[in-house]
């Protein structure tokens, strides 16, 4: 079985090709999906990549949430389809209410681009099984609206249920509450994070490390039962 992982391209997506390459390096088959598609073409998982979909007008991800393809993504994610949202994709997932909370502008009001240290908090999701709990990794980060916020009740619930998947270490680059860099839904099939694992899959690019590759090998193993 060859796992087929769809990558959605919205107008303004920047990292869809990089994500497709990361999927291919992990051993799965990337499938290009267009924002106007009304179906997902029988893919086994979906990635919403980074970028500035629709120019980030209104709010980051707010327009993409209403793209035709998202109707299928939302429906199938609720039925268990693994979905990964990276940066702008994370923003889309919160706008679509597949993940709780919201993404606001960075607290310093500047675009940030840096190699970011993270701690892996949760390895029980569809996308993090190849990590070790407590593992420290380095993943490129680039965003303008990367500040994760939620009310105290939601934050306490995420913590209590082990749904904080990644946390910023050494420095909080955007003011995200409780240093949260990524979260998951209750079922563990939907994950969103601000840093870009697709830029850390080969030693010659990104951080010069391959700390992002386990995202894509994790889902491959989940799908094929390896």
mmCIF file of C-alpha atoms in Angstrom:
data_model
loop_
_atom_site.group_PDB
_atom_site.id
_atom_site.type_symbol
_atom_site.label_atom_id
_atom_site.label_comp_id
_atom_site.label_asym_id
_atom_site.label_seq_id
_atom_site.Cartn_x
_atom_site.Cartn_y
_atom_site.Cartn_z
ATOM 1 C CA UNK A 1 0.000 0.000 0.000
ATOM 2 C CA UNK A 2 1.235 3.477 -0.904
ATOM 3 C CA UNK A 3 -0.199 6.132 1.377
ATOM 4 C CA UNK A 4 -1.632 9.129 -0.485
ATOM 5 C CA UNK A 5 -1.396 12.432 1.356
ATOM 6 C CA UNK A 6 -3.197 15.433 -0.079
ATOM 7 C CA UNK A 7 -1.686 18.924 0.079
ATOM 8 C CA UNK A 8 -4.164 21.767 -0.419
ATOM 9 C CA UNK A 9 -3.091 24.825 -2.401
ATOM 10 C CA UNK A 10 -4.944 28.050 -1.664
ATOM 11 C CA UNK A 11 -4.298 31.337 -3.479
ATOM 12 C CA UNK A 12 -1.269 32.606 -1.569
ATOM 13 C CA UNK A 13 0.037 29.241 -0.369
ATOM 14 C CA UNK A 14 3.845 29.289 -0.279
ATOM 15 C CA UNK A 15 4.917 25.955 1.126
ATOM 16 C CA UNK A 16 2.743 23.464 -0.716
ATOM 17 C CA UNK A 17 5.575 22.222 -2.957
ATOM 18 C CA UNK A 18 7.945 21.942 0.014
ATOM 19 C CA UNK A 19 5.317 19.904 1.837
ATOM 20 C CA UNK A 20 4.841 17.622 -1.156
ATOM 21 C CA UNK A 21 8.596 17.046 -1.239
ATOM 22 C CA UNK A 22 8.690 16.204 2.467
ATOM 23 C CA UNK A 23 5.887 13.680 1.971
ATOM 24 C CA UNK A 24 7.763 12.110 -0.933
ATOM 25 C CA UNK A 25 10.987 11.895 1.098
ATOM 26 C CA UNK A 26 9.106 10.076 3.850
ATOM 27 C CA UNK A 27 7.948 7.456 1.346
ATOM 28 C CA UNK A 28 4.341 8.473 0.746
ATOM 29 C CA UNK A 29 2.678 9.822 -2.391
ATOM 30 C CA UNK A 30 1.821 13.538 -2.341
ATOM 31 C CA UNK A 31 -1.450 14.479 -4.029
ATOM 32 C CA UNK A 32 -2.005 18.086 -5.085
ATOM 33 C CA UNK A 33 -5.438 19.418 -4.076
ATOM 34 C CA UNK A 34 -6.849 22.765 -5.235
ATOM 35 C CA UNK A 35 -8.886 25.060 -3.008
ATOM 36 C CA UNK A 36 -11.859 24.839 -5.375
ATOM 37 C CA UNK A 37 -11.938 21.034 -5.354
ATOM 38 C CA UNK A 38 -15.158 19.691 -3.901
ATOM 39 C CA UNK A 39 -13.625 16.343 -2.966
ATOM 40 C CA UNK A 40 -10.339 14.998 -1.661
ATOM 41 C CA UNK A 41 -9.715 12.321 -4.281
ATOM 42 C CA UNK A 42 -9.630 9.417 -1.819
ATOM 43 C CA UNK A 43 -6.481 10.567 -0.044
ATOM 44 C CA UNK A 44 -5.508 8.972 3.252
ATOM 45 C CA UNK A 45 -4.541 12.217 4.997
ATOM 46 C CA UNK A 46 -4.425 15.946 4.278
ATOM 47 C CA UNK A 47 -1.930 18.729 4.957
ATOM 48 C CA UNK A 48 -2.922 22.396 4.944
ATOM 49 C CA UNK A 49 0.402 24.112 4.199
ATOM 50 C CA UNK A 50 1.889 27.431 5.180
ATOM 51 C CA UNK A 51 1.639 30.715 3.329
ATOM 52 C CA UNK A 52 -0.674 33.703 3.239
ATOM 53 C CA UNK A 53 -3.890 32.288 1.833
ATOM 54 C CA UNK A 54 -6.030 34.971 0.211
ATOM 55 C CA UNK A 55 -3.450 37.497 1.361
ATOM 56 C CA UNK A 56 -4.508 36.985 4.992
ATOM 57 C CA UNK A 57 -7.321 39.480 4.396
ATOM 58 C CA UNK A 58 -9.880 39.790 7.215
ATOM 59 C CA UNK A 59 -7.901 37.396 9.439
ATOM 60 C CA UNK A 60 -5.276 34.802 8.614
ATOM 61 C CA UNK A 61 -7.135 31.715 7.370
ATOM 62 C CA UNK A 62 -10.571 33.317 7.650
ATOM 63 C CA UNK A 63 -11.348 33.202 3.922
ATOM 64 C CA UNK A 64 -9.708 29.832 3.257
ATOM 65 C CA UNK A 65 -11.989 28.279 5.819
ATOM 66 C CA UNK A 66 -14.845 28.803 3.320
ATOM 67 C CA UNK A 67 -13.038 27.366 0.278
ATOM 68 C CA UNK A 68 -14.979 24.482 -1.329
ATOM 69 C CA UNK A 69 -12.298 21.939 -0.423
ATOM 70 C CA UNK A 70 -12.662 22.752 3.265
ATOM 71 C CA UNK A 71 -16.182 21.360 3.348
ATOM 72 C CA UNK A 72 -14.712 17.921 2.613
ATOM 73 C CA UNK A 73 -11.745 18.468 4.931
ATOM 74 C CA UNK A 74 -14.017 19.397 7.844
ATOM 75 C CA UNK A 75 -16.428 16.538 7.224
ATOM 76 C CA UNK A 76 -13.730 13.898 6.879
ATOM 77 C CA UNK A 77 -11.599 15.232 9.733
ATOM 78 C CA UNK A 78 -14.589 14.826 12.034
ATOM 79 C CA UNK A 79 -14.847 11.256 10.758
ATOM 80 C CA UNK A 80 -11.205 10.530 11.605
ATOM 81 C CA UNK A 81 -9.151 11.612 8.567
ATOM 82 C CA UNK A 82 -5.662 12.717 9.701
ATOM 83 C CA UNK A 83 -5.155 16.435 9.019
ATOM 84 C CA UNK A 84 -2.029 18.506 9.661
ATOM 85 C CA UNK A 85 -2.143 22.308 9.563
ATOM 86 C CA UNK A 86 1.211 24.076 9.300
ATOM 87 C CA UNK A 87 1.394 27.807 10.112
ATOM 88 C CA UNK A 88 -1.335 29.259 7.857
ATOM 89 C CA UNK A 89 -2.852 25.772 7.885
ATOM 90 C CA UNK A 90 -3.023 25.948 11.684
ATOM 91 C CA UNK A 91 -4.794 29.280 11.349
ATOM 92 C CA UNK A 92 -7.287 27.717 8.922
ATOM 93 C CA UNK A 93 -7.943 24.847 11.350
ATOM 94 C CA UNK A 94 -8.829 27.252 14.156
ATOM 95 C CA UNK A 95 -11.058 29.293 11.835
ATOM 96 C CA UNK A 96 -12.790 26.052 10.793
ATOM 97 C CA UNK A 97 -13.239 25.112 14.483
ATOM 98 C CA UNK A 98 -11.414 21.831 13.975
ATOM 99 C CA UNK A 99 -9.039 23.091 16.662
ATOM 100 C CA UNK A 100 -9.936 25.416 19.554
ATOM 101 C CA UNK A 101 -8.560 28.886 20.127
ATOM 102 C CA UNK A 102 -7.396 31.516 17.656
ATOM 103 C CA UNK A 103 -4.241 32.923 16.091
ATOM 104 C CA UNK A 104 -3.563 36.645 16.565
ATOM 105 C CA UNK A 105 -0.791 38.972 15.444
ATOM 106 C CA UNK A 106 2.596 38.498 17.067
ATOM 107 C CA UNK A 107 2.860 40.460 20.301
ATOM 108 C CA UNK A 108 5.851 42.427 18.953
ATOM 109 C CA UNK A 109 3.890 43.303 15.765
ATOM 110 C CA UNK A 110 6.675 42.106 13.460
ATOM 111 C CA UNK A 111 7.075 39.225 11.038
ATOM 112 C CA UNK A 112 9.485 36.695 12.493
ATOM 113 C CA UNK A 113 11.705 34.163 10.721
ATOM 114 C CA UNK A 114 14.047 32.023 12.819
ATOM 115 C CA UNK A 115 15.077 28.516 13.755
ATOM 116 C CA UNK A 116 12.935 27.656 16.751
ATOM 117 C CA UNK A 117 13.547 25.165 19.534
ATOM 118 C CA UNK A 118 10.506 23.111 20.550
ATOM 119 C CA UNK A 119 9.697 20.425 23.082
ATOM 120 C CA UNK A 120 7.551 17.503 21.978
ATOM 121 C CA UNK A 121 4.779 17.155 24.547
ATOM 122 C CA UNK A 122 2.495 14.582 22.940
ATOM 123 C CA UNK A 123 3.429 11.565 20.805
ATOM 124 C CA UNK A 124 -0.009 9.951 20.713
ATOM 125 C CA UNK A 125 -1.298 11.825 17.663
ATOM 126 C CA UNK A 126 -1.388 10.603 14.079
ATOM 127 C CA UNK A 127 1.461 12.975 13.222
ATOM 128 C CA UNK A 128 3.873 12.604 16.146
ATOM 129 C CA UNK A 129 4.319 8.882 16.760
ATOM 130 C CA UNK A 130 7.952 8.884 15.631
ATOM 131 C CA UNK A 131 8.944 11.459 18.246
ATOM 132 C CA UNK A 132 9.821 10.799 21.890
ATOM 133 C CA UNK A 133 7.913 12.610 24.625
ATOM 134 C CA UNK A 134 10.107 15.399 25.958
ATOM 135 C CA UNK A 135 12.298 15.405 22.856
ATOM 136 C CA UNK A 136 13.756 18.785 21.936
ATOM 137 C CA UNK A 137 13.774 19.632 18.242
ATOM 138 C CA UNK A 138 14.656 22.582 16.011
ATOM 139 C CA UNK A 139 12.128 23.646 13.356
ATOM 140 C CA UNK A 140 12.077 26.807 11.193
ATOM 141 C CA UNK A 141 9.441 29.355 12.171
ATOM 142 C CA UNK A 142 8.094 32.197 10.004
ATOM 143 C CA UNK A 143 4.886 34.054 10.757
ATOM 144 C CA UNK A 144 3.163 37.363 11.333
ATOM 145 C CA UNK A 145 0.046 36.041 13.066
ATOM 146 C CA UNK A 146 1.464 33.273 15.197
ATOM 147 C CA UNK A 147 0.225 34.140 18.681
ATOM 148 C CA UNK A 148 -1.970 31.313 19.943
ATOM 149 C CA UNK A 149 -4.705 32.441 22.319
ATOM 150 C CA UNK A 150 -7.679 30.827 24.030
ATOM 151 C CA UNK A 151 -9.694 31.424 27.174
ATOM 152 C CA UNK A 152 -8.433 30.032 30.462
ATOM 153 C CA UNK A 153 -10.965 27.187 30.473
ATOM 154 C CA UNK A 154 -9.854 25.999 27.021
ATOM 155 C CA UNK A 155 -6.167 26.270 27.926
ATOM 156 C CA UNK A 156 -6.714 24.288 31.130
ATOM 157 C CA UNK A 157 -8.657 21.667 29.160
ATOM 158 C CA UNK A 158 -5.884 21.328 26.561
ATOM 159 C CA UNK A 159 -3.335 20.867 29.337
ATOM 160 C CA UNK A 160 -5.443 18.394 31.313
ATOM 161 C CA UNK A 161 -6.224 16.264 28.254
ATOM 162 C CA UNK A 162 -2.632 16.224 26.973
ATOM 163 C CA UNK A 163 -3.561 18.092 23.816
ATOM 164 C CA UNK A 164 -0.655 20.532 23.813
ATOM 165 C CA UNK A 165 1.579 18.809 21.273
ATOM 166 C CA UNK A 166 4.516 21.237 21.044
ATOM 167 C CA UNK A 167 5.791 24.020 23.260
ATOM 168 C CA UNK A 168 8.287 26.782 22.518
ATOM 169 C CA UNK A 169 11.594 26.518 24.384
ATOM 170 C CA UNK A 170 14.209 29.158 25.283
ATOM 171 C CA UNK A 171 12.169 31.977 23.773
ATOM 172 C CA UNK A 172 8.492 32.554 23.063
ATOM 173 C CA UNK A 173 8.702 34.091 19.584
ATOM 174 C CA UNK A 174 5.183 35.498 19.255
ATOM 175 C CA UNK A 175 3.537 35.724 22.679
ATOM 176 C CA UNK A 176 1.567 32.475 22.417
ATOM 177 C CA UNK A 177 -0.154 31.697 25.698
ATOM 178 C CA UNK A 178 1.596 29.061 27.813
ATOM 179 C CA UNK A 179 4.318 28.839 25.124
ATOM 180 C CA UNK A 180 2.005 26.716 22.970
ATOM 181 C CA UNK A 181 3.400 25.977 19.499
ATOM 182 C CA UNK A 182 0.987 23.229 18.471
ATOM 183 C CA UNK A 183 -2.148 21.424 19.617
ATOM 184 C CA UNK A 184 -4.382 18.506 18.677
ATOM 185 C CA UNK A 185 -8.084 17.743 18.747
ATOM 186 C CA UNK A 186 -9.601 15.253 21.180
ATOM 187 C CA UNK A 187 -9.254 12.327 18.756
ATOM 188 C CA UNK A 188 -5.607 13.070 17.955
ATOM 189 C CA UNK A 189 -6.094 12.983 14.184
ATOM 190 C CA UNK A 190 -6.008 16.768 13.662
ATOM 191 C CA UNK A 191 -2.801 18.620 14.581
ATOM 192 C CA UNK A 192 -1.859 22.252 14.039
ATOM 193 C CA UNK A 193 1.469 23.949 14.674
ATOM 194 C CA UNK A 194 3.096 27.238 13.720
ATOM 195 C CA UNK A 195 6.680 26.099 12.899
ATOM 196 C CA UNK A 196 7.408 24.503 9.516
ATOM 197 C CA UNK A 197 8.530 20.851 9.686
ATOM 198 C CA UNK A 198 8.625 20.628 5.871
ATOM 199 C CA UNK A 199 11.671 22.938 5.981
ATOM 200 C CA UNK A 200 13.604 20.553 8.226
ATOM 201 C CA UNK A 201 13.638 17.276 6.305
ATOM 202 C CA UNK A 202 17.054 17.433 4.620
ATOM 203 C CA UNK A 203 20.463 18.340 6.083
ATOM 204 C CA UNK A 204 21.238 20.877 3.357
ATOM 205 C CA UNK A 205 18.206 23.123 3.855
ATOM 206 C CA UNK A 206 16.336 24.819 6.684
ATOM 207 C CA UNK A 207 17.960 24.182 10.048
ATOM 208 C CA UNK A 208 20.500 21.770 8.565
ATOM 209 C CA UNK A 209 18.773 19.022 10.543
ATOM 210 C CA UNK A 210 15.986 16.555 9.805
ATOM 211 C CA UNK A 211 13.881 17.178 12.906
ATOM 212 C CA UNK A 212 10.771 17.755 10.795
ATOM 213 C CA UNK A 213 10.839 14.446 8.950
ATOM 214 C CA UNK A 214 9.177 12.431 11.768
ATOM 215 C CA UNK A 215 5.914 14.312 11.134
ATOM 216 C CA UNK A 216 5.710 12.663 7.741
ATOM 217 C CA UNK A 217 7.119 9.258 8.688
ATOM 218 C CA UNK A 218 4.706 9.182 11.644
ATOM 219 C CA UNK A 219 1.631 9.540 9.462
ATOM 220 C CA UNK A 220 3.025 7.048 6.945
ATOM 221 C CA UNK A 221 3.437 4.425 9.655
ATOM 222 C CA UNK A 222 -0.008 5.240 11.020
ATOM 223 C CA UNK A 223 -1.585 4.713 7.609
ATOM 224 C CA UNK A 224 0.242 1.578 6.499
ATOM 225 C CA UNK A 225 0.516 -0.002 9.950
ATOM 226 C CA UNK A 226 4.302 -0.249 9.863
#
